[in-house]
Coordinates of C-alpha atoms in Angstrom, one line a residue:
M248 CA -13.2 -8.8 -7.0
L249 CA -15.3 -10.2 -4.0
G250 CA -11.4 -10.0 -2.0
T251 CA -11.1 -6.6 -2.5
V252 CA -15.1 -5.2 -1.8
V253 CA -14.8 -7.2 1.7
N254 CA -11.5 -5.9 2.4
A255 CA -12.7 -1.9 1.9
C256 CA -16.1 -2.7 3.6
A257 CA -13.2 -4.0 6.8
I258 CA -12.0 -0.5 6.6
I259 CA -15.0 1.4 6.6
A260 CA -16.8 -0.8 9.6
G261 CA -13.2 -0.5 11.2
C262 CA -13.3 3.7 11.2
L263 CA -17.0 3.4 12.1
T264 CA -15.7 1.9 15.0
G265 CA -12.7 3.8 15.4
L266 CA -14.8 7.1 15.7
V267 CA -17.6 5.4 18.2
F268 CA -14.6 5.0 20.7
K269 CA -12.6 8.0 19.4
G270 CA -13.5 10.4 22.6
G271 CA -13.2 7.7 24.8
I272 CA -9.2 6.5 24.5
A273 CA -7.1 8.4 26.5
E274 CA -4.4 10.2 24.3
K275 CA -1.3 7.7 26.1
Y276 CA -3.0 4.4 25.0
K277 CA -3.5 5.8 21.6
E278 CA 0.4 6.7 21.3
T279 CA 1.2 3.2 22.5
V280 CA -0.6 1.4 20.4
I281 CA -0.1 3.3 17.0
H282 CA 3.7 2.3 17.8
A283 CA 2.8 -0.9 18.2
V284 CA 1.5 -1.0 15.0
A285 CA 3.9 0.9 13.3
L286 CA 6.4 -1.9 14.8
A287 CA 3.9 -4.8 13.2
V288 CA 4.2 -2.9 9.7
V289 CA 8.4 -3.1 9.8
L290 CA 7.8 -6.5 10.7
V291 CA 5.0 -7.2 7.8
G292 CA 7.8 -5.1 5.3
L293 CA 11.0 -7.1 6.9
K294 CA 9.3 -10.7 5.8
A295 CA 7.8 -9.7 2.1
A296 CA 11.7 -7.9 1.8
F297 CA 13.0 -11.4 1.2
A298 CA 11.2 -12.8 -1.1
S299 CA 13.5 -12.3 -4.3
E300 CA 17.3 -12.8 -4.4
A301 CA 17.6 -10.6 -7.6
L302 CA 18.2 -8.0 -5.9
L303 CA 19.6 -5.5 -8.4
A304 CA 16.6 -6.0 -9.9
V305 CA 14.9 -5.1 -6.3
I306 CA 17.9 -1.8 -6.6
L307 CA 16.8 -1.0 -9.6
S308 CA 13.5 -0.6 -9.7
L309 CA 13.6 0.9 -6.3
V310 CA 15.9 3.7 -8.1
I311 CA 14.3 4.3 -11.1
G312 CA 10.6 3.8 -9.2
A313 CA 11.5 6.3 -7.0
L314 CA 12.4 9.1 -9.8
M315 CA 9.2 8.3 -11.7
G316 CA 7.3 8.9 -8.7
E317 CA 9.2 12.1 -8.0
W318 CA 8.6 13.5 -11.3
M319 CA 4.9 12.4 -11.3
D320 CA 5.0 13.8 -7.6
I321 CA 2.6 10.9 -6.5
E322 CA 2.6 12.0 -2.3
G323 CA 1.5 15.7 -3.5
R324 CA -0.8 14.6 -5.4
L325 CA -2.5 12.3 -2.7
Q326 CA -1.7 15.5 -0.1
G327 CA -3.7 17.4 -2.2
L328 CA -6.3 15.0 -3.0
G329 CA -7.0 14.7 0.9
E330 CA -6.8 18.3 1.2
W331 CA -9.7 18.5 -0.7
L332 CA -11.4 16.5 0.8
E333 CA -11.1 18.2 4.0
T334 CA -12.9 21.4 2.5
K335 CA -15.7 18.6 1.4
V336 CA -16.3 16.8 4.9
P337 CA -17.4 18.9 7.4
G338 CA -14.6 18.8 11.2
G339 CA -12.0 17.2 8.5
E340 CA -9.4 20.2 8.6
G341 CA -6.4 19.5 9.8
S342 CA -6.3 15.9 10.3
L343 CA -8.3 14.6 6.7
A344 CA -5.2 14.5 4.3
K345 CA -3.0 12.6 7.2
G346 CA -4.9 10.0 7.7
F347 CA -6.2 9.3 4.0
V348 CA -2.7 9.4 2.8
T349 CA -1.0 7.6 5.7
A350 CA -4.0 5.0 5.6
S351 CA -4.1 4.8 1.9
L352 CA -0.5 3.8 1.7
V353 CA -0.4 1.5 5.1
F354 CA -3.3 -0.3 3.2
C355 CA -2.2 -0.3 -0.7
V356 CA 1.6 -0.6 -0.2
G357 CA 2.0 -3.8 1.5
S358 CA 2.9 -7.3 -0.5
M359 CA -0.5 -8.5 1.1
A360 CA -2.2 -6.3 -1.6
I361 CA -0.4 -7.0 -4.5
V362 CA -0.1 -11.0 -3.5
G363 CA -3.6 -10.7 -2.6
A364 CA -5.2 -9.2 -5.7
L365 CA -3.3 -11.2 -8.1
E366 CA -4.2 -14.4 -6.6
S367 CA -8.1 -13.0 -6.6
G368 CA -7.4 -12.4 -10.4
L369 CA -5.4 -15.3 -11.0
T370 CA -7.3 -18.6 -9.8
G371 CA -9.8 -16.9 -8.1
N372 CA -8.8 -17.8 -4.5
H373 CA -9.3 -14.5 -1.9
Q374 CA -8.0 -16.1 1.1
T375 CA -5.1 -13.7 1.2
L376 CA -7.2 -10.6 0.9
Y377 CA -10.0 -12.0 3.3
A378 CA -6.7 -12.1 6.3
K379 CA -5.8 -8.6 4.6
A380 CA -9.0 -7.7 5.5
I381 CA -9.1 -8.5 9.3
L382 CA -5.6 -6.7 9.6
D383 CA -6.8 -3.6 7.8
G384 CA -10.3 -3.2 10.0
I385 CA -8.0 -3.4 13.3
I386 CA -5.7 -1.0 12.4
S387 CA -8.4 1.2 10.9
V388 CA -9.9 1.5 14.3
I389 CA -6.5 2.8 15.7
F390 CA -5.7 4.6 12.7
T391 CA -9.1 6.7 13.0
T392 CA -9.0 7.1 17.0
T393 CA -5.8 8.6 16.3
M394 CA -6.0 10.5 13.0
G395 CA -9.9 11.2 12.5
I396 CA -12.4 10.9 9.6
G397 CA -9.9 10.6 6.9
V398 CA -9.0 7.1 7.2
I399 CA -12.3 6.3 5.6
F400 CA -11.4 7.4 2.7
S401 CA -8.8 4.9 2.0
A402 CA -11.2 2.6 1.4
V403 CA -11.6 3.9 -1.6
A404 CA -8.0 3.9 -2.5
V405 CA -7.9 0.0 -1.5
F406 CA -10.9 -0.9 -4.1
L407 CA -9.2 1.0 -7.0
Y408 CA -5.6 -0.1 -6.3
Q409 CA -6.6 -3.5 -5.7
G410 CA -9.5 -3.8 -8.3
S411 CA -7.6 -2.5 -11.0
I412 CA -4.1 -5.2 -10.0
T413 CA -6.7 -7.8 -10.1
L414 CA -8.6 -7.3 -13.3
T415 CA -5.0 -6.8 -15.1
A416 CA -3.7 -10.1 -13.4
T417 CA -6.8 -11.5 -15.4
V418 CA -5.4 -10.5 -18.7
M419 CA -1.9 -10.5 -18.0
K420 CA -1.5 -13.8 -16.4
Q421 CA 1.4 -15.1 -19.4
F422 CA 3.8 -12.4 -17.5
L423 CA 3.0 -12.8 -13.8
T424 CA 5.3 -15.7 -13.2
P425 CA 6.8 -16.4 -9.9
E426 CA 9.8 -14.4 -10.3
V427 CA 7.8 -11.6 -11.1
V428 CA 5.9 -11.9 -8.4
A429 CA 8.6 -12.4 -6.1
Q430 CA 10.4 -9.4 -6.7
M431 CA 7.2 -7.2 -6.8
T432 CA 6.9 -8.3 -3.3
S433 CA 10.1 -7.4 -2.2
V434 CA 10.2 -4.0 -3.6
G435 CA 6.6 -3.2 -1.6
G436 CA 7.8 -5.2 1.7
L437 CA 10.9 -2.9 1.7
L438 CA 8.3 0.6 1.0
I439 CA 5.7 -0.8 3.7
L440 CA 9.1 -1.5 5.9
T441 CA 9.5 2.6 5.3
I442 CA 5.7 3.0 5.9
G443 CA 6.3 1.8 9.6
L444 CA 9.7 4.1 10.3
N445 CA 7.8 7.1 9.4
M446 CA 5.2 6.3 11.9
L447 CA 7.7 5.6 14.2
N448 CA 8.7 8.9 13.3
V449 CA 12.5 7.2 12.4
T450 CA 12.6 8.6 9.4
K451 CA 10.2 10.8 6.9
I452 CA 10.6 9.4 3.4
R453 CA 8.2 9.9 1.2
V454 CA 6.8 6.4 0.2
G455 CA 3.9 7.8 -2.4
N456 CA 6.5 8.5 -4.8
M457 CA 8.3 5.5 -4.6
L458 CA 5.1 3.5 -5.7
P459 CA 5.9 2.8 -9.4
A460 CA 8.2 0.7 -8.4
I461 CA 7.0 -1.8 -7.3
F462 CA 5.2 -2.1 -11.2
L463 CA 8.9 -2.0 -13.0
P464 CA 9.8 -6.1 -12.6
L465 CA 6.7 -6.7 -14.1
L466 CA 7.4 -3.7 -16.8
W467 CA 11.0 -5.2 -17.3
F468 CA 9.8 -9.0 -17.3
I469 CA 7.6 -7.7 -20.1
V470 CA 10.2 -6.1 -22.1
R471 CA 12.5 -8.3 -21.8
G472 CA 10.2 -10.6 -23.6
A473 CA 9.4 -8.5 -26.2
L474 CA 12.9 -7.6 -27.0
P475 CA 15.0 -10.6 -27.2
V476 CA 18.3 -8.3 -26.8
F477 CA 17.5 -7.2 -23.6
S478 CA 17.4 -10.8 -22.0
F479 CA 20.3 -10.8 -19.9

């Protein structure tokens, strides 16, 4: 869990730094920087999207995962949580929910979050999450200057999300084959690519409702192993 703890702390530190500089950065600079970050997010997503060549598995994971997420209304629940936090934090009205939801998706959906958390649980190697902590810390500074205090609450989402993956990985090592991890990374890459496009206002896709898709390759592998009739 060390890598996840460091990651969450880096986000908090970045947010506090962003709050210090929030009033001293002109709006045009904020907009330009956020667009630059969005392009970087698109690049990260594109690179991760090609991790797996099992296109059918990736497509089915996205379609089925999107249906599951819509049924569970994940993004709506995240938005509701953000709006609830707005009522508890002074000065958070109107912006806290957006900052919390956007930052949580960017920090949690990426392939580095999945792969890094898996590495921590499987091998005790935290280097990927340390690198992610640096990136998230920088991004959180920018996000906080544009979207406000809501971004800091994404540290909790990151801790719970990556921590749960790490703890799960320690008890499911036999199922997390390179093929499964590659498929999960590919799906996660496509989702983070979409986040970048949303940040650029190119699309308005409910990425949060697609989160279950990331874990479907693992579920399929387990089902296929338990029921040999599906081994094709």
